[in-house]
Amino acid sequence: MKDGFSAQYRVTDGSNFHLESFNTAPPEHLAKDLLTKRKKSLVKRIAKLQDILYANDRHALLTIFQAMDAGGKDSAIKHLFTGINPQGCEVHSFKRPTFLELDHDFMWRSNIRTPSRGKIGVFNRSYYEEVLVVKVHEQILNSSKLPKELIHEDIWAERFEYIRAFERSMHQNGTNVLKFFLYLSPDEQKKRFISRMKNPEKNWKFDPNDLYERSFWGEYMQAYEEAIQSTACQDSPWYIIPADDKPYSRAVIADAVCQHLASLNLEYPTLSEEVQSNLQSYIEQLQNE
Ligand code: ATP
Ligand code: MG
C-alpha cells in the first residue's frame, strides 16, 4: 500500500460511474495488524496536518459518511479522529429530521453545521439522505411539509442540482467536500446484524427496522448509484470504500483524508517581521520580570 492508494476508489466524474465496477471486498487479503499500523501512522499525519489547517485558518474540510446500516460509519469516524485535537473537529449525526428541521428547506440543517475555517467537519449521514432514503420511500416526501405542487418527478434532478451548487460554493469558499460511501455487501451486513443480536454489548445497536430497510437493498443501491453519478466531481469526489473489511476501509479513508490535507500545501503562519525581530527582547522582558 503506497501513499495515495485510496485514489483507486475515488470518483471524480460521475458520468460513467457504475457501482458494479467497484467491490465491497479489498483486492487482496492484508493482515489486520498491518492495516491497523498503517491507519495509525496515517492518523498521526492527519493530526499534524490538522494542526496546520487550524493555525492557517483559511481552509476547512467536510467529510461525509454514507452507508447502509452496519456499514461501519461510526467506527470509521471513531478510528479516524482518535488522536486528532477535538478542538479542530466537528462531528454531526443526521437522523430523521426533527419538526424544526422539517420547517426548513432540505439543506438547512446541513448548512448551519458546515465546519468553520481551520476545522475538519464530519457528517455521519448527511443531506444525501434526501436523495437516498427519501427516494427509496417516497411516502416520506409526501408526508413532508413541502407544498404539494413542488413534489413532482423532477424533484431528484432539482435536488442534485442544488447539492452540486452547494458543494461548488463550499469549494469556492475554501472548504472541500470529500464523500465516502462505505460499500458493504448484503452478506456482510447479515453477519454484522447477527453479531449485534448475539453479543449483549452490541444489542443496543440493533434496530428491527434495519431488517425492513435491508429488504430495499436493490432500491438503495440504485439510489446510491444515481447520487454518485450526479454529484461526483473533481473538487468534491466520492470514494467507494470496500467496507466488508473494517481495518482496510479505515486505512483507505485515512489515506484519502491525509492526501487531501497534504495537497493543500499549508504552512504554519509566520509572525510579522517586526514581531519576529523583537522576539529576543520579549523573551528577555519575561525573564527579567
Ligand atoms: P447506526 O449505524 O448506529 O444504525 P444510523 O446512522 O443508522 O446509525 P439511526 O439512528 O439508526 O442512525 O438511523 C438514522 C435514520 O435516519 C436512518 O435510517 C436514516 O435513513 C434516517 N434519516 C436520516 N436523514 C433522513 C431524512 N432526511 N429523511 C428521512 N430519514 C432520514
Ligand atoms: Mg441505523
Short mmCIF file of C-alpha atoms and ligand atoms in Angstrom, two decimals:
data_model
loop_
_atom_site.label_atom_id
_atom_site.label_comp_id
_atom_site.label_asym_id
_atom_site.label_seq_id
_atom_site.Cartn_x
_atom_site.Cartn_y
_atom_site.Cartn_z
CA MET A 1 0.00 0.00 0.00
CA LYS A 2 1.70 3.12 -1.21
CA ASP A 3 0.76 6.65 -0.17
CA GLY A 4 -2.26 7.68 -2.20
CA PHE A 5 -3.58 4.14 -2.63
CA SER A 6 -7.07 5.49 -1.90
CA ALA A 7 -7.04 7.10 -5.37
CA GLN A 8 -8.22 3.83 -6.95
CA TYR A 9 -11.53 4.29 -5.09
CA ARG A 10 -12.00 7.95 -5.98
CA VAL A 11 -14.72 9.00 -8.42
CA THR A 12 -14.27 12.49 -9.84
CA ASP A 13 -16.57 12.19 -12.83
CA GLY A 14 -19.95 10.61 -12.31
CA SER A 15 -20.96 10.42 -15.95
CA ASN A 16 -19.68 6.87 -16.45
CA PHE A 17 -19.96 5.66 -12.89
CA HIS A 18 -21.38 2.23 -12.16
CA LEU A 19 -21.32 0.56 -8.78
CA GLU A 20 -20.66 -2.81 -10.40
CA SER A 21 -17.15 -1.62 -11.29
CA PHE A 22 -16.34 -1.49 -7.58
CA ASN A 23 -16.04 -4.17 -4.93
CA THR A 24 -17.25 -4.46 -1.39
CA ALA A 25 -14.14 -6.52 -0.52
CA PRO A 26 -10.49 -5.38 -0.68
CA PRO A 27 -8.48 -6.50 -3.73
CA GLU A 28 -6.28 -8.77 -1.59
CA HIS A 29 -6.24 -10.06 1.93
CA LEU A 30 -3.98 -7.93 4.12
CA ALA A 31 -3.24 -8.75 7.74
CA LYS A 32 -5.24 -6.77 10.29
CA ASP A 33 -2.05 -5.79 12.17
CA LEU A 34 -0.51 -4.32 9.06
CA LEU A 35 -3.66 -2.33 8.22
CA THR A 36 -4.01 -1.04 11.76
CA LYS A 37 -0.38 0.06 11.82
CA ARG A 38 -0.83 1.80 8.51
CA LYS A 39 -4.01 3.54 9.68
CA LYS A 40 -2.31 4.69 12.88
CA SER A 41 0.59 6.26 11.05
CA LEU A 42 -1.82 7.99 8.64
CA VAL A 43 -3.89 9.32 11.55
CA LYS A 44 -0.72 10.75 13.11
CA ARG A 45 -0.01 12.59 9.89
CA ILE A 46 -3.63 13.79 9.69
CA ALA A 47 -3.30 15.14 13.26
CA LYS A 48 -0.20 17.11 12.27
CA LEU A 49 -1.83 18.43 9.09
CA GLN A 50 -4.97 19.32 11.01
CA ASP A 51 -2.87 21.36 13.43
CA ILE A 52 -1.53 23.37 10.49
CA LEU A 53 -5.03 23.68 8.99
CA TYR A 54 -6.21 25.15 12.30
CA ALA A 55 -3.26 27.55 12.63
CA ASN A 56 -3.62 28.60 9.00
CA ASP A 57 -7.34 29.30 9.45
CA ARG A 58 -8.25 29.70 5.76
CA HIS A 59 -9.43 26.27 4.60
CA ALA A 60 -11.81 23.68 6.03
CA LEU A 61 -12.63 20.11 5.12
CA LEU A 62 -16.04 18.48 5.21
CA THR A 63 -16.06 14.68 5.21
CA ILE A 64 -19.35 12.91 4.55
CA PHE A 65 -20.00 9.31 5.56
CA GLN A 66 -22.82 7.39 3.92
CA ALA A 67 -23.57 3.67 4.19
CA MET A 68 -26.24 1.07 4.65
CA ASP A 69 -26.85 0.12 8.31
CA ALA A 70 -23.85 -1.62 9.91
CA GLY A 71 -21.61 -0.28 7.15
CA GLY A 72 -19.08 0.86 9.76
CA LYS A 73 -19.58 4.65 9.68
CA ASP A 74 -19.44 5.09 13.44
CA SER A 75 -16.32 3.03 13.95
CA ALA A 76 -14.58 4.57 10.92
CA ILE A 77 -15.21 8.03 12.37
CA LYS A 78 -14.01 6.91 15.81
CA HIS A 79 -10.78 5.43 14.43
CA LEU A 80 -10.07 8.26 12.04
CA PHE A 81 -10.41 11.03 14.60
CA THR A 82 -8.93 9.35 17.65
CA GLY A 83 -5.70 11.23 18.19
CA ILE A 84 -6.82 14.43 16.49
CA ASN A 85 -7.30 17.60 18.50
CA PRO A 86 -11.04 17.64 19.35
CA GLN A 87 -11.00 21.44 19.03
CA GLY A 88 -10.24 21.04 15.36
CA CYS A 89 -13.12 18.67 14.56
CA GLU A 90 -16.89 18.94 14.44
CA VAL A 91 -18.96 15.76 14.18
CA HIS A 92 -22.67 15.76 13.39
CA SER A 93 -25.00 12.80 13.02
CA PHE A 94 -28.07 13.28 10.89
CA LYS A 95 -31.12 11.28 11.95
CA ARG A 96 -34.74 11.54 10.86
CA PRO A 97 -35.45 15.30 10.63
CA THR A 98 -36.99 16.99 13.66
CA PHE A 99 -40.10 19.21 13.45
CA LEU A 100 -37.86 22.27 13.41
CA GLU A 101 -35.75 20.83 10.59
CA LEU A 102 -38.85 19.89 8.59
CA ASP A 103 -39.95 23.51 8.81
CA HIS A 104 -36.96 24.50 6.64
CA ASP A 105 -35.56 23.59 3.24
CA PHE A 106 -33.78 20.23 3.00
CA MET A 107 -30.27 21.72 3.18
CA TRP A 108 -30.89 23.97 6.17
CA ARG A 109 -29.76 21.59 8.89
CA SER A 110 -26.55 20.87 6.98
CA ASN A 111 -25.88 24.50 6.07
CA ILE A 112 -25.79 25.54 9.70
CA ARG A 113 -23.37 22.74 10.57
CA THR A 114 -20.67 23.17 7.95
CA PRO A 115 -17.18 23.33 9.51
CA SER A 116 -15.65 26.70 10.25
CA ARG A 117 -12.23 27.59 8.79
CA GLY A 118 -9.39 25.54 10.20
CA LYS A 119 -11.63 22.61 11.08
CA ILE A 120 -12.49 19.17 9.80
CA GLY A 121 -16.24 18.60 9.74
CA VAL A 122 -17.70 15.12 9.83
CA PHE A 123 -21.23 14.37 8.68
CA ASN A 124 -22.41 10.94 9.82
CA ARG A 125 -25.14 10.68 7.16
CA SER A 126 -25.96 13.98 5.50
CA TYR A 127 -28.13 15.85 3.01
CA TYR A 128 -27.58 12.85 0.73
CA GLU A 129 -30.29 11.07 2.77
CA GLU A 130 -32.67 13.41 0.94
CA VAL A 131 -31.91 11.62 -2.34
CA LEU A 132 -31.44 8.16 -0.77
CA VAL A 133 -33.89 7.14 1.97
CA VAL A 134 -36.40 9.76 0.83
CA LYS A 135 -36.17 8.49 -2.75
CA VAL A 136 -36.49 4.83 -1.72
CA HIS A 137 -39.52 5.64 0.46
CA GLU A 138 -41.35 8.33 -1.45
CA GLN A 139 -44.06 8.46 1.20
CA ILE A 140 -41.53 10.43 3.32
CA LEU A 141 -41.70 13.15 0.70
CA ASN A 142 -45.49 13.03 0.53
CA SER A 143 -45.81 13.34 4.29
CA SER A 144 -43.23 16.16 4.48
CA LYS A 145 -44.28 19.78 4.67
CA LEU A 146 -43.33 20.55 1.09
CA PRO A 147 -46.10 22.29 -0.87
CA LYS A 148 -47.82 19.56 -2.91
CA GLU A 149 -47.26 21.32 -6.24
CA LEU A 150 -43.49 21.16 -5.64
CA ILE A 151 -43.49 17.38 -5.38
CA HIS A 152 -43.05 16.22 -8.95
CA GLU A 153 -40.89 13.84 -10.94
CA ASP A 154 -38.06 16.35 -11.43
CA ILE A 155 -37.52 16.78 -7.72
CA TRP A 156 -34.48 14.46 -7.61
CA ALA A 157 -32.79 16.21 -10.52
CA GLU A 158 -33.50 19.52 -8.79
CA ARG A 159 -32.01 18.26 -5.53
CA PHE A 160 -28.89 17.04 -7.32
CA GLU A 161 -28.52 20.44 -8.95
CA TYR A 162 -28.81 22.11 -5.55
CA ILE A 163 -26.29 19.71 -3.99
CA ARG A 164 -23.79 20.29 -6.81
CA ALA A 165 -24.18 24.05 -6.42
CA PHE A 166 -23.79 23.80 -2.64
CA GLU A 167 -20.59 21.77 -2.90
CA ARG A 168 -19.19 24.05 -5.61
CA SER A 169 -19.88 27.05 -3.43
CA MET A 170 -18.21 25.35 -0.46
CA HIS A 171 -15.15 24.74 -2.62
CA GLN A 172 -15.11 28.31 -3.87
CA ASN A 173 -15.09 29.47 -0.26
CA GLY A 174 -12.22 27.26 0.90
CA THR A 175 -13.99 24.10 2.05
CA ASN A 176 -13.57 20.87 0.14
CA VAL A 177 -16.14 18.13 0.49
CA LEU A 178 -14.95 14.51 0.47
CA LYS A 179 -17.73 11.93 0.32
CA PHE A 180 -17.25 8.36 1.49
CA PHE A 181 -19.67 5.61 0.55
CA LEU A 182 -18.87 2.58 2.69
CA TYR A 183 -19.85 -0.06 0.17
CA LEU A 184 -20.99 -3.15 2.06
CA SER A 185 -22.30 -6.48 0.75
CA PRO A 186 -25.67 -7.79 1.95
CA ASP A 187 -23.92 -10.92 3.25
CA GLU A 188 -21.55 -8.92 5.42
CA GLN A 189 -24.45 -6.82 6.71
CA LYS A 190 -26.26 -10.02 7.66
CA LYS A 191 -23.20 -11.23 9.62
CA ARG A 192 -22.90 -7.91 11.45
CA PHE A 193 -26.61 -7.84 12.33
CA ILE A 194 -26.43 -11.38 13.73
CA SER A 195 -23.32 -10.50 15.71
CA ARG A 196 -25.12 -7.41 17.12
CA MET A 197 -28.00 -9.61 18.23
CA LYS A 198 -25.84 -12.33 19.74
CA ASN A 199 -23.49 -10.04 21.65
CA PRO A 200 -25.24 -8.38 24.66
CA GLU A 201 -22.83 -5.42 24.49
CA LYS A 202 -23.77 -4.82 20.89
CA ASN A 203 -27.53 -5.46 21.32
CA TRP A 204 -28.25 -1.76 21.65
CA LYS A 205 -27.06 -1.20 18.11
CA PHE A 206 -29.72 -3.49 16.70
CA ASP A 207 -32.93 -1.92 15.45
CA PRO A 208 -35.60 -4.25 13.99
CA ASN A 209 -36.33 -1.52 11.45
CA ASP A 210 -32.87 -2.19 9.97
CA LEU A 211 -34.23 -5.53 8.68
CA TYR A 212 -37.05 -3.70 6.93
CA GLU A 213 -34.61 -1.29 5.28
CA ARG A 214 -32.45 -4.23 4.23
CA SER A 215 -35.35 -5.53 2.14
CA PHE A 216 -34.94 -2.44 -0.08
CA TRP A 217 -31.28 -3.21 -0.86
CA GLY A 218 -31.66 -3.03 -4.65
CA GLU A 219 -33.54 0.28 -4.47
CA TYR A 220 -30.87 1.74 -2.17
CA MET A 221 -28.02 0.66 -4.45
CA GLN A 222 -29.78 2.26 -7.39
CA ALA A 223 -30.29 5.46 -5.42
CA TYR A 224 -26.61 5.49 -4.37
CA GLU A 225 -25.52 4.93 -7.95
CA GLU A 226 -27.66 7.82 -9.21
CA ALA A 227 -26.49 10.10 -6.40
CA ILE A 228 -22.84 9.37 -7.15
CA GLN A 229 -23.35 9.74 -10.90
CA SER A 230 -24.97 13.12 -10.34
CA THR A 231 -22.63 14.61 -7.76
CA ALA A 232 -19.09 13.21 -8.21
CA CYS A 233 -16.70 15.87 -9.46
CA GLN A 234 -13.05 16.84 -9.23
CA ASP A 235 -13.44 19.18 -6.28
CA SER A 236 -15.99 17.09 -4.37
CA PRO A 237 -15.16 13.46 -5.15
CA TRP A 238 -16.85 10.33 -3.93
CA TYR A 239 -14.80 7.42 -2.58
CA ILE A 240 -16.33 3.97 -2.96
CA ILE A 241 -14.80 2.20 0.02
CA PRO A 242 -14.72 -1.62 0.19
CA ALA A 243 -16.48 -1.87 3.55
CA ASP A 244 -16.64 -5.64 4.09
CA ASP A 245 -13.23 -5.39 5.78
CA LYS A 246 -13.24 -2.74 8.50
CA PRO A 247 -9.45 -2.34 9.00
CA TYR A 248 -8.99 -1.98 5.25
CA SER A 249 -11.79 0.57 4.88
CA ARG A 250 -10.38 2.68 7.72
CA ALA A 251 -6.92 2.69 6.14
CA VAL A 252 -8.39 3.82 2.78
CA ILE A 253 -10.36 6.64 4.38
CA ALA A 254 -7.35 7.78 6.41
CA ASP A 255 -5.22 7.81 3.26
CA ALA A 256 -7.81 9.88 1.37
CA VAL A 257 -8.06 12.49 4.15
CA CYS A 258 -4.28 12.60 4.56
CA GLN A 259 -3.72 13.04 0.81
CA HIS A 260 -6.26 15.81 0.61
CA LEU A 261 -4.84 17.78 3.55
CA ALA A 262 -1.29 17.34 2.25
CA SER A 263 -2.35 18.58 -1.21
CA LEU A 264 -3.30 21.95 0.29
CA ASN A 265 0.43 22.57 0.97
CA LEU A 266 -0.34 24.57 4.06
CA GLU A 267 2.27 26.01 6.38
CA TYR A 268 2.17 27.47 9.86
CA PRO A 269 1.62 31.22 9.69
CA THR A 270 4.71 33.31 10.38
CA LEU A 271 4.98 36.36 12.59
CA SER A 272 5.37 39.80 11.08
CA GLU A 273 8.99 40.85 10.56
CA GLU A 274 8.64 43.45 13.27
CA VAL A 275 7.46 40.97 15.94
CA GLN A 276 9.97 38.40 14.71
CA SER A 277 12.89 40.81 15.11
CA ASN A 278 11.75 41.70 18.63
CA LEU A 279 11.32 38.11 19.88
CA GLN A 280 14.61 38.12 21.78
CA SER A 281 13.67 41.28 23.63
CA TYR A 282 10.24 39.84 24.55
CA ILE A 283 11.97 36.75 25.93
CA GLU A 284 14.32 38.95 27.99
CA GLN A 285 11.38 41.06 29.20
CA LEU A 286 9.68 37.91 30.56
CA GLN A 287 12.86 36.52 32.04
CA ASN A 288 13.54 39.79 33.86
CA GLU A 289 10.06 40.05 35.41
P1 ATP B 1 -26.32 3.12 13.20
O1 ATP B 1 -25.21 2.64 12.31
O2 ATP B 1 -25.90 3.18 14.64
O3 ATP B 1 -27.58 2.40 12.98
P2 ATP B 1 -27.53 5.35 11.86
O4 ATP B 1 -26.84 6.45 11.14
O5 ATP B 1 -28.21 4.33 11.00
O6 ATP B 1 -26.50 4.66 12.83
P3 ATP B 1 -30.01 5.55 13.21
O7 ATP B 1 -30.47 6.41 14.33
O8 ATP B 1 -30.11 4.10 13.27
O9 ATP B 1 -28.52 6.02 12.86
O10 ATP B 1 -30.79 5.96 11.90
C1 ATP B 1 -30.95 7.21 11.40
C2 ATP B 1 -32.04 7.06 10.36
O11 ATP B 1 -32.45 8.35 9.99
C3 ATP B 1 -31.59 6.33 9.12
O12 ATP B 1 -32.45 5.27 8.84
C4 ATP B 1 -31.66 7.38 8.05
O13 ATP B 1 -32.01 6.86 6.80
C5 ATP B 1 -32.73 8.29 8.61
N1 ATP B 1 -32.65 9.64 8.05
C6 ATP B 1 -31.59 10.45 8.01
N2 ATP B 1 -31.89 11.58 7.32
C7 ATP B 1 -33.16 11.45 6.93
C8 ATP B 1 -34.04 12.27 6.19
N3 ATP B 1 -33.66 13.45 5.72
N4 ATP B 1 -35.30 11.84 5.99
C9 ATP B 1 -35.70 10.64 6.48
N5 ATP B 1 -34.92 9.82 7.17
C10 ATP B 1 -33.67 10.21 7.40
MG MG B 2 -29.24 2.63 11.84
#
